[in-house]
Amino acid sequence: MLRTTLSLTLATVAGLVLGFAREWLLVAAWGAGARTDAFLVAMFVPEAVRMTLASGLLAAAAMPLLAAQHDTAKGRWLTSQWWSLLLLGVALAAGLAGGAPWWVRVVGPGLGNEGWQVAAGSLGLLAAMLPALLLHALAAAVGQARGRFLLAGLGSLIYNLPAVLLLAMRGATVDERTLAWAFVAGGWLMLASALPLLCAGGWRPWRGRLSAEQALILYRRLGALLVSASASQALALLERICASWLGEGAITVVNLARKLVNLPLVALGSLNQVLLARMVGQQADPTGRRHTLRQGLLLTAALTVPAALGLVAAAPVLVGWMLPPGLADGPLPELLAWFACVIVFGGWNALLARHAYAGGDTLTPLRYELAGNAVTAVGLVLLPLAAGMPGIAWATLAGCVVTATLLLRQARLLDDATVRWLPGLTALGLGTAALLQVTTAGVVQLLLASAHAGAWLLALGLWTRRQSSLYSSA
């Protein structure tokens, strides 16, 4: 499992690095102002669809159905779903492009008329990538079912490459229309790279036909997952709306904080994909699936806690060194530190939900995620008014804690000794990291933050290894 996770991580890290480079180049070219805010508003819906699919939404619904097909029927099933998702993607693209002037007003109500006009023009072009995103997710599901994770993992790299090259070559001279077409090209190139996975799974579009019955079965399975994902994206939308009212450049700052937080979590997404595939294969073995969940929770903690500690302790110096000049003196370092606290509980939530999905239960995680989302939504309405940008991160953290508590209770892990120790240890580490941030600066801050995170990584790694050995011998 670790070897597969490592290969997928290495494939994904290049895509995340390019994604961060894309944001860096965009801010360097246009600045952290109204123009960048407008383009990010246009990117919101296409990017939300891409990130939702990349998280394994379609794979979680499709893999059990594909596994249930007889070997001779898998090709016909795959071809039917191809045509179904292609038609769905075209319809969504048409609706998004046609309603672009209204969509941008919903996402960025604080932009103003000029910003809305720029954002709507960009969104009308960006919508053309939606069919490619859906079909690539289907190809990734096929690859995961066959144990081939690497090719689909390169999707983010291929998607970001045209836009990064364009921004690197043209800089401030690039216009919104050309940049939007670069993203569309990246989406379709991403699909083209995954076609071998479909072919290996038996996909032959000229031989098969659309089956409404098979499509409806997939969509019913996808329904609960889609509601959950839509609720999460609705929170992201509310977050973007709140940021649009916090002043010019606020959307860009919140977006950069999110991107920076995601950088250390490459392995976590890869780990969840591998664990989902393993737990789906253990549908007839609840004990084995529970063992995989325990092992995954320990690995998730070993990845997220050191990453969060390093980001909290070194937030000012990281922003100053990794982003264009001037941002380190604003609210971004503090916002980044608070968002870093979210990733610990968010990582657990994703894995606990996948454990339930692998057992065929999509409704229970949905209810618990909606409860956490409700807490976050209330917080997003109230907290930024009192605390500004940090209030956005506080609201997200509160919702994650509520969801994690409910999911752990459903999995009967609240009484587990490991689970009881981890929150307290994490709080201790975060407190020490915050102390390092306010008492140090520059190279010293970075070195001490790295040493602090490294010590926790070593300690949690050894603990994970020991606990996994105990579980295996039990």
XYZ file of C-alpha atoms in Angstrom:
474
model
C 0.000 0.000 0.000
C 2.760 2.446 0.879
C 4.560 1.780 -2.404
C 1.415 2.476 -4.418
C 0.719 5.572 -2.341
C 4.270 6.824 -2.906
C 4.097 6.409 -6.688
C 0.751 8.195 -6.830
C 2.110 10.924 -4.559
C 5.080 11.513 -6.826
C 2.760 11.674 -9.826
C 0.439 14.127 -8.078
C 3.051 16.409 -6.516
C 4.088 17.808 -9.892
C 0.473 18.772 -10.570
C 0.134 20.546 -7.232
C 3.422 22.339 -7.709
C 2.223 23.528 -11.112
C -1.097 24.533 -9.563
C 0.719 26.657 -7.017
C 2.967 28.055 -9.760
C -0.182 28.983 -11.666
C -1.476 31.015 -8.726
C 1.922 32.605 -8.138
C 2.303 33.603 -11.782
C -1.235 34.958 -11.901
C -0.681 37.194 -8.873
C 2.747 38.237 -10.167
C 1.228 39.165 -13.550
C -1.960 40.926 -12.458
C -1.391 41.628 -8.755
C -3.612 40.741 -5.795
C -6.393 43.044 -6.904
C -9.714 43.334 -8.685
C -8.568 41.768 -11.989
C -7.286 38.606 -10.305
C -10.390 38.452 -8.099
C -12.618 38.558 -11.198
C -10.798 35.697 -12.929
C -10.844 33.590 -9.755
C -14.599 34.133 -9.527
C -14.901 32.854 -13.110
C -12.759 29.835 -12.224
C -14.810 28.912 -9.176
C -17.421 26.587 -10.715
C -15.128 24.748 -13.196
C -12.459 24.387 -10.524
C -15.031 23.173 -7.987
C -16.155 20.481 -10.431
C -12.566 19.455 -11.135
C -11.547 19.264 -7.478
C -14.717 17.385 -6.519
C -14.085 14.774 -9.198
C -10.380 14.598 -8.332
C -11.321 13.774 -4.730
C -12.758 10.472 -5.956
C -16.483 11.285 -5.981
C -17.262 9.469 -9.233
C -14.815 6.670 -8.428
C -16.534 5.992 -5.089
C -19.851 5.530 -6.898
C -18.614 3.743 -10.027
C -16.036 1.285 -8.687
C -18.472 -1.006 -6.804
C -20.787 -1.050 -9.842
C -17.928 -1.841 -12.208
C -16.672 -4.597 -9.911
C -20.143 -6.175 -9.901
C -20.196 -6.492 -13.711
C -19.288 -9.778 -15.351
C -15.986 -9.612 -17.233
C -17.742 -9.770 -20.605
C -20.155 -6.978 -19.640
C -17.660 -4.465 -18.262
C -16.853 -2.978 -21.663
C -20.533 -2.410 -22.492
C -21.148 -0.870 -19.054
C -18.181 1.455 -19.455
C -19.200 2.566 -22.938
C -22.739 3.285 -21.750
C -21.458 5.441 -18.913
C -19.118 7.247 -21.318
C -22.005 8.404 -23.504
C -24.108 9.275 -20.471
C -21.409 11.442 -18.892
C -20.531 13.069 -22.218
C -24.135 14.202 -22.699
C -24.304 15.371 -19.095
C -21.083 17.349 -19.496
C -22.299 19.069 -22.660
C -25.571 20.032 -20.966
C -23.777 21.402 -17.907
C -21.353 23.361 -20.081
C -24.181 24.925 -22.055
C -26.050 25.872 -18.894
C -22.976 27.354 -17.262
C -21.959 29.367 -20.330
C -25.480 30.631 -20.942
C -25.955 31.664 -17.325
C -22.439 33.085 -16.829
C -23.597 36.693 -16.154
C -25.778 35.462 -13.292
C -23.326 32.867 -11.923
C -20.572 35.444 -11.415
C -22.925 37.712 -9.499
C -23.704 34.827 -7.140
C -20.052 33.862 -6.603
C -18.648 37.390 -6.331
C -21.400 39.806 -5.328
C -18.861 42.379 -4.176
C -16.997 42.660 -7.506
C -19.057 45.407 -9.102
C -20.219 45.819 -12.716
C -16.787 45.881 -14.346
C -15.623 42.809 -12.434
C -18.822 40.925 -13.262
C -18.405 41.639 -16.957
C -14.808 40.356 -17.011
C -15.685 37.272 -14.961
C -18.707 36.384 -17.113
C -16.657 36.528 -20.315
C -14.056 34.183 -18.858
C -16.611 31.751 -17.422
C -18.382 31.448 -20.779
C -15.155 29.991 -22.209
C -14.086 27.957 -19.177
C -17.358 26.012 -19.242
C -16.104 24.119 -22.316
C -13.865 21.945 -20.118
C -16.722 20.320 -18.150
C -17.317 17.291 -20.454
C -13.594 16.481 -20.359
C -13.527 16.650 -16.551
C -16.394 14.185 -16.177
C -14.945 11.713 -18.659
C -11.505 11.896 -17.072
C -13.078 11.022 -13.710
C -14.637 7.935 -15.311
C -11.250 6.920 -16.696
C -9.659 7.426 -13.272
C -12.297 5.151 -11.695
C -11.469 2.436 -14.222
C -7.766 2.826 -13.499
C -8.303 2.590 -9.731
C -10.442 -0.526 -10.135
C -7.587 -2.140 -12.079
C -4.952 -0.973 -9.566
C -3.468 1.565 -12.008
C -3.286 4.886 -10.185
C -0.330 6.594 -11.801
C -1.731 7.674 -15.161
C -4.844 9.267 -13.683
C -2.667 10.888 -11.008
C -0.886 12.866 -13.710
C -4.143 14.638 -14.580
C -3.506 17.738 -12.472
C -0.058 18.168 -13.993
C -1.410 18.029 -17.535
C -4.348 20.293 -16.687
C -2.182 23.077 -15.259
C 0.646 22.867 -17.770
C -0.822 25.016 -20.636
C -1.842 27.844 -18.281
C 1.511 27.836 -16.470
C 3.450 27.943 -19.744
C 1.273 30.777 -21.025
C 1.676 32.871 -17.867
C 5.405 32.176 -17.722
C 5.943 33.274 -21.336
C 3.608 36.255 -21.531
C 3.318 37.457 -17.933
C 1.339 40.673 -17.521
C 0.534 40.828 -21.246
C -1.750 37.787 -21.152
C -5.474 38.544 -21.337
C -8.376 36.742 -19.681
C -9.718 35.178 -22.882
C -6.401 33.562 -23.835
C -5.841 32.314 -20.287
C -9.314 30.784 -20.183
C -8.646 28.871 -23.409
C -5.404 27.571 -21.894
C -7.366 26.023 -19.041
C -9.847 24.492 -21.482
C -6.962 22.985 -23.452
C -5.557 21.553 -20.225
C -8.859 19.867 -19.414
C -9.116 18.129 -22.778
C -5.434 17.154 -22.765
C -6.017 15.597 -19.351
C -8.787 13.443 -20.814
C -6.647 12.446 -23.801
C -3.902 11.230 -21.478
C -6.364 8.922 -19.662
C -7.861 7.284 -22.752
C -5.532 4.230 -22.424
C -7.213 3.452 -19.086
C -10.624 3.422 -20.755
C -9.399 1.283 -23.617
C -7.859 -1.208 -21.204
C -11.212 -1.418 -19.407
C -13.038 -2.409 -22.598
C -14.295 1.000 -23.724
C -15.291 0.959 -27.398
C -17.564 3.955 -28.102
C -18.311 2.862 -31.676
C -19.671 -0.499 -30.475
C -21.712 0.393 -27.435
C -24.727 2.599 -26.849
C -26.269 4.620 -24.067
C -28.270 2.616 -21.523
C -30.595 4.826 -19.512
C -31.058 2.074 -16.919
C -27.342 1.715 -16.258
C -26.883 5.480 -16.165
C -29.675 5.877 -13.603
C -28.138 3.208 -11.369
C -24.859 5.113 -11.335
C -26.588 8.443 -10.761
C -28.605 7.040 -7.853
C -25.408 5.775 -6.251
C -23.816 9.134 -7.003
C -26.747 11.080 -5.580
C -25.865 11.033 -1.889
C -22.193 11.638 -2.642
C -23.118 14.546 -4.911
C -25.304 16.130 -2.237
C -22.399 15.930 0.199
C -19.953 17.361 -2.334
C -22.436 20.068 -3.323
C -22.807 21.049 0.314
C -19.037 21.348 0.627
C -18.841 23.421 -2.527
C -21.721 25.554 -1.286
C -19.566 26.354 1.716
C -16.691 27.233 -0.599
C -19.111 29.477 -2.466
C -20.232 31.137 0.765
C -16.581 31.586 1.688
C -15.918 33.260 -1.671
C -18.975 35.495 -1.220
C -17.813 36.565 2.250
C -14.332 37.290 0.920
C -15.726 39.429 -1.912
C -17.156 41.815 0.696
C -13.902 42.082 2.678
C -12.252 44.396 0.198
C -10.284 44.314 -3.050
C -7.871 41.381 -3.193
C -9.546 39.426 -0.377
C -10.646 36.636 -2.744
C -7.069 36.298 -3.980
C -5.689 36.140 -0.427
C -8.168 33.442 0.668
C -7.459 31.474 -2.503
C -3.699 31.630 -1.919
C -4.114 30.466 1.677
C -6.126 27.480 0.457
C -3.497 26.623 -2.161
C -0.635 26.816 0.327
C -2.460 24.574 2.799
C -3.062 21.975 0.089
C 0.607 21.678 -0.874
C 1.660 19.370 1.999
C -1.393 17.153 1.536
C -0.419 15.501 -1.739
C 0.167 12.134 -0.106
C -3.140 12.313 1.788
C -5.249 12.381 -1.366
C -3.188 9.565 -2.834
C -3.494 7.541 0.375
C -7.288 7.911 0.413
C -7.581 6.661 -3.168
C -5.493 3.583 -2.357
C -7.388 2.930 0.882
C -10.770 3.253 -0.855
C -9.753 0.669 -3.455
C -8.578 -1.686 -0.679
C -11.723 -1.238 1.429
C -13.983 -1.816 -1.599
C -12.170 -5.119 -2.062
C -12.941 -5.969 1.593
C -16.726 -5.592 1.340
C -17.201 -9.190 2.550
C -14.667 -8.763 5.362
C -15.825 -6.103 7.882
C -12.977 -6.931 10.245
C -10.395 -6.418 7.530
C -12.035 -3.173 6.433
C -11.960 -1.890 10.018
C -8.285 -2.789 10.298
C -7.602 -0.850 7.090
C -9.490 2.135 8.550
C -7.418 2.089 11.745
C -4.205 1.886 9.777
C -5.369 4.711 7.521
C -6.271 6.967 10.452
C -2.804 6.547 11.907
C -1.136 7.240 8.568
C -3.371 10.273 8.047
C -2.372 11.694 11.443
C 1.304 11.064 10.684
C 0.926 13.107 7.480
C -1.388 15.937 8.541
C -0.170 16.829 12.027
C 3.473 17.580 11.060
C 2.268 19.455 7.970
C -0.062 21.605 10.083
C 2.642 22.296 12.662
C 5.141 23.370 10.009
C 2.638 25.717 8.346
C 1.600 27.325 11.635
C 5.154 27.854 12.878
C 6.568 29.167 9.587
C 3.548 30.908 8.019
C 5.125 34.418 7.815
C 8.424 33.291 6.325
C 6.731 30.856 3.904
C 4.473 33.595 2.555
C 7.395 35.993 2.279
C 9.619 33.551 0.412
C 7.109 31.653 -1.729
C 4.774 34.422 -2.912
C 5.180 37.757 -4.696
C 6.439 40.663 -2.528
C 4.057 42.483 -0.204
C 1.740 39.624 0.753
C 3.688 38.721 3.911
C 2.786 42.093 5.436
C -0.960 41.505 5.039
C -3.481 39.072 6.550
C -2.288 36.026 4.551
C 0.188 34.559 7.136
C -2.385 34.556 9.940
C -5.073 33.135 7.634
C -2.693 30.406 6.468
C -1.897 29.416 10.066
C -5.569 29.039 10.960
C -6.363 27.072 7.805
C -3.473 24.737 8.652
C -5.353 23.650 11.783
C -8.241 22.493 9.590
C -6.286 19.899 7.643
C -5.889 17.508 10.595
C -9.626 16.982 11.099
C -10.383 17.328 7.395
C -8.021 14.469 6.621
C -9.759 12.191 9.095
C -13.196 13.145 7.771
C -12.302 12.184 4.209
C -11.022 8.760 5.257
C -13.900 7.996 7.632
C -16.413 8.859 4.919
C -14.673 6.544 2.449
C -14.822 3.720 4.979
C -18.588 4.053 5.000
C -18.745 4.361 1.194
C -16.777 1.126 0.807
C -19.444 -0.618 2.882
C -22.234 0.757 0.695
C -23.368 3.423 3.195
C -23.430 6.869 1.618
C -26.254 8.379 3.676
C -24.685 8.354 7.153
C -21.552 10.315 6.140
C -23.831 12.691 4.257
C -25.895 13.478 7.349
C -22.802 14.077 9.459
C -21.096 16.211 6.828
C -24.239 18.302 6.459
C -24.302 18.831 10.232
C -20.717 20.069 10.145
C -21.455 22.176 7.077
C -24.356 23.830 8.880
C -22.007 24.846 11.703
C -19.521 26.218 9.162
C -22.240 28.126 7.290
C -23.425 29.850 10.459
C -19.824 30.666 11.320
C -19.144 32.119 7.868
C -22.082 34.462 8.231
C -21.095 35.672 11.706
C -17.364 35.307 12.334
C -15.852 37.316 9.424
C -17.965 40.279 10.489
C -16.245 40.291 13.870
C -12.766 38.950 13.074
C -12.223 39.588 9.351
C -10.431 36.946 7.274
C -9.410 34.680 10.209
C -13.105 34.211 10.897
C -13.385 32.263 7.631
C -10.857 29.719 8.885
C -12.448 29.562 12.356
C -15.809 28.684 10.832
C -14.270 25.949 8.703
C -12.422 24.483 11.695
C -15.575 24.354 13.819
C -17.480 22.470 11.115
C -14.649 19.971 10.616
C -14.499 19.182 14.340
C -18.243 18.523 14.506
C -18.153 16.214 11.469
C -15.098 14.347 12.757
C -16.730 13.724 16.142
C -19.894 12.328 14.534
C -18.019 10.117 12.058
C -15.745 8.728 14.780
C -18.789 7.909 16.893
C -20.445 6.151 13.945
C -17.287 4.081 13.410
C -17.197 3.268 17.165
C -13.754 4.795 17.535
C -14.384 7.465 20.153
C -13.373 4.981 22.842
C -10.264 3.896 20.958
C -7.126 4.710 22.928
C -5.346 6.100 19.884
C -8.220 8.432 19.026
C -8.402 9.706 22.606
C -4.711 10.661 22.622
C -4.375 12.249 19.193
C -6.488 15.443 19.663
C -4.651 16.403 22.836
C -1.249 15.745 21.294
C -2.226 17.724 18.210
C -3.360 20.700 20.320
C -0.054 20.605 22.205
C 1.919 20.611 18.957
C -0.136 23.457 17.466
C 0.318 25.550 20.595
C 4.078 25.093 20.459
C 4.076 25.934 16.739
C 2.118 29.142 17.370
C 4.659 30.125 20.031
C 7.487 29.613 17.539
C 5.695 31.852 15.031
C 5.375 34.830 17.364
C 8.838 34.548 18.949
C 11.040 33.945 15.890
C 11.487 35.301 12.364
C 13.350 34.711 9.107
C 15.706 31.777 8.667
C 15.606 30.929 12.379
C 11.834 30.607 12.233
C 11.995 28.326 9.203
C 14.695 26.109 10.736
C 12.919 25.764 14.077
C 9.575 25.115 12.344
C 11.173 22.411 10.199
C 12.797 20.784 13.221
C 9.521 20.924 15.150
C 7.520 19.357 12.317
C 10.254 16.786 11.661
C 10.306 15.666 15.287
C 6.554 15.165 15.250
C 6.736 13.328 11.935
C 9.316 10.918 13.363
C 7.371 10.392 16.602
C 4.028 9.837 14.887
C 5.617 7.637 12.241
C 7.113 5.357 14.886
C 3.837 5.312 16.796
C 1.936 4.456 13.619
C 4.292 1.596 12.881
C 3.965 0.225 16.381
C 0.169 0.479 16.455
C -0.144 -1.098 13.006
C 1.942 -4.033 14.202
C -0.320 -4.422 17.230
C -3.431 -4.348 15.044
C -1.961 -6.912 12.675
C -1.109 -9.317 15.497
C -4.480 -8.906 17.215
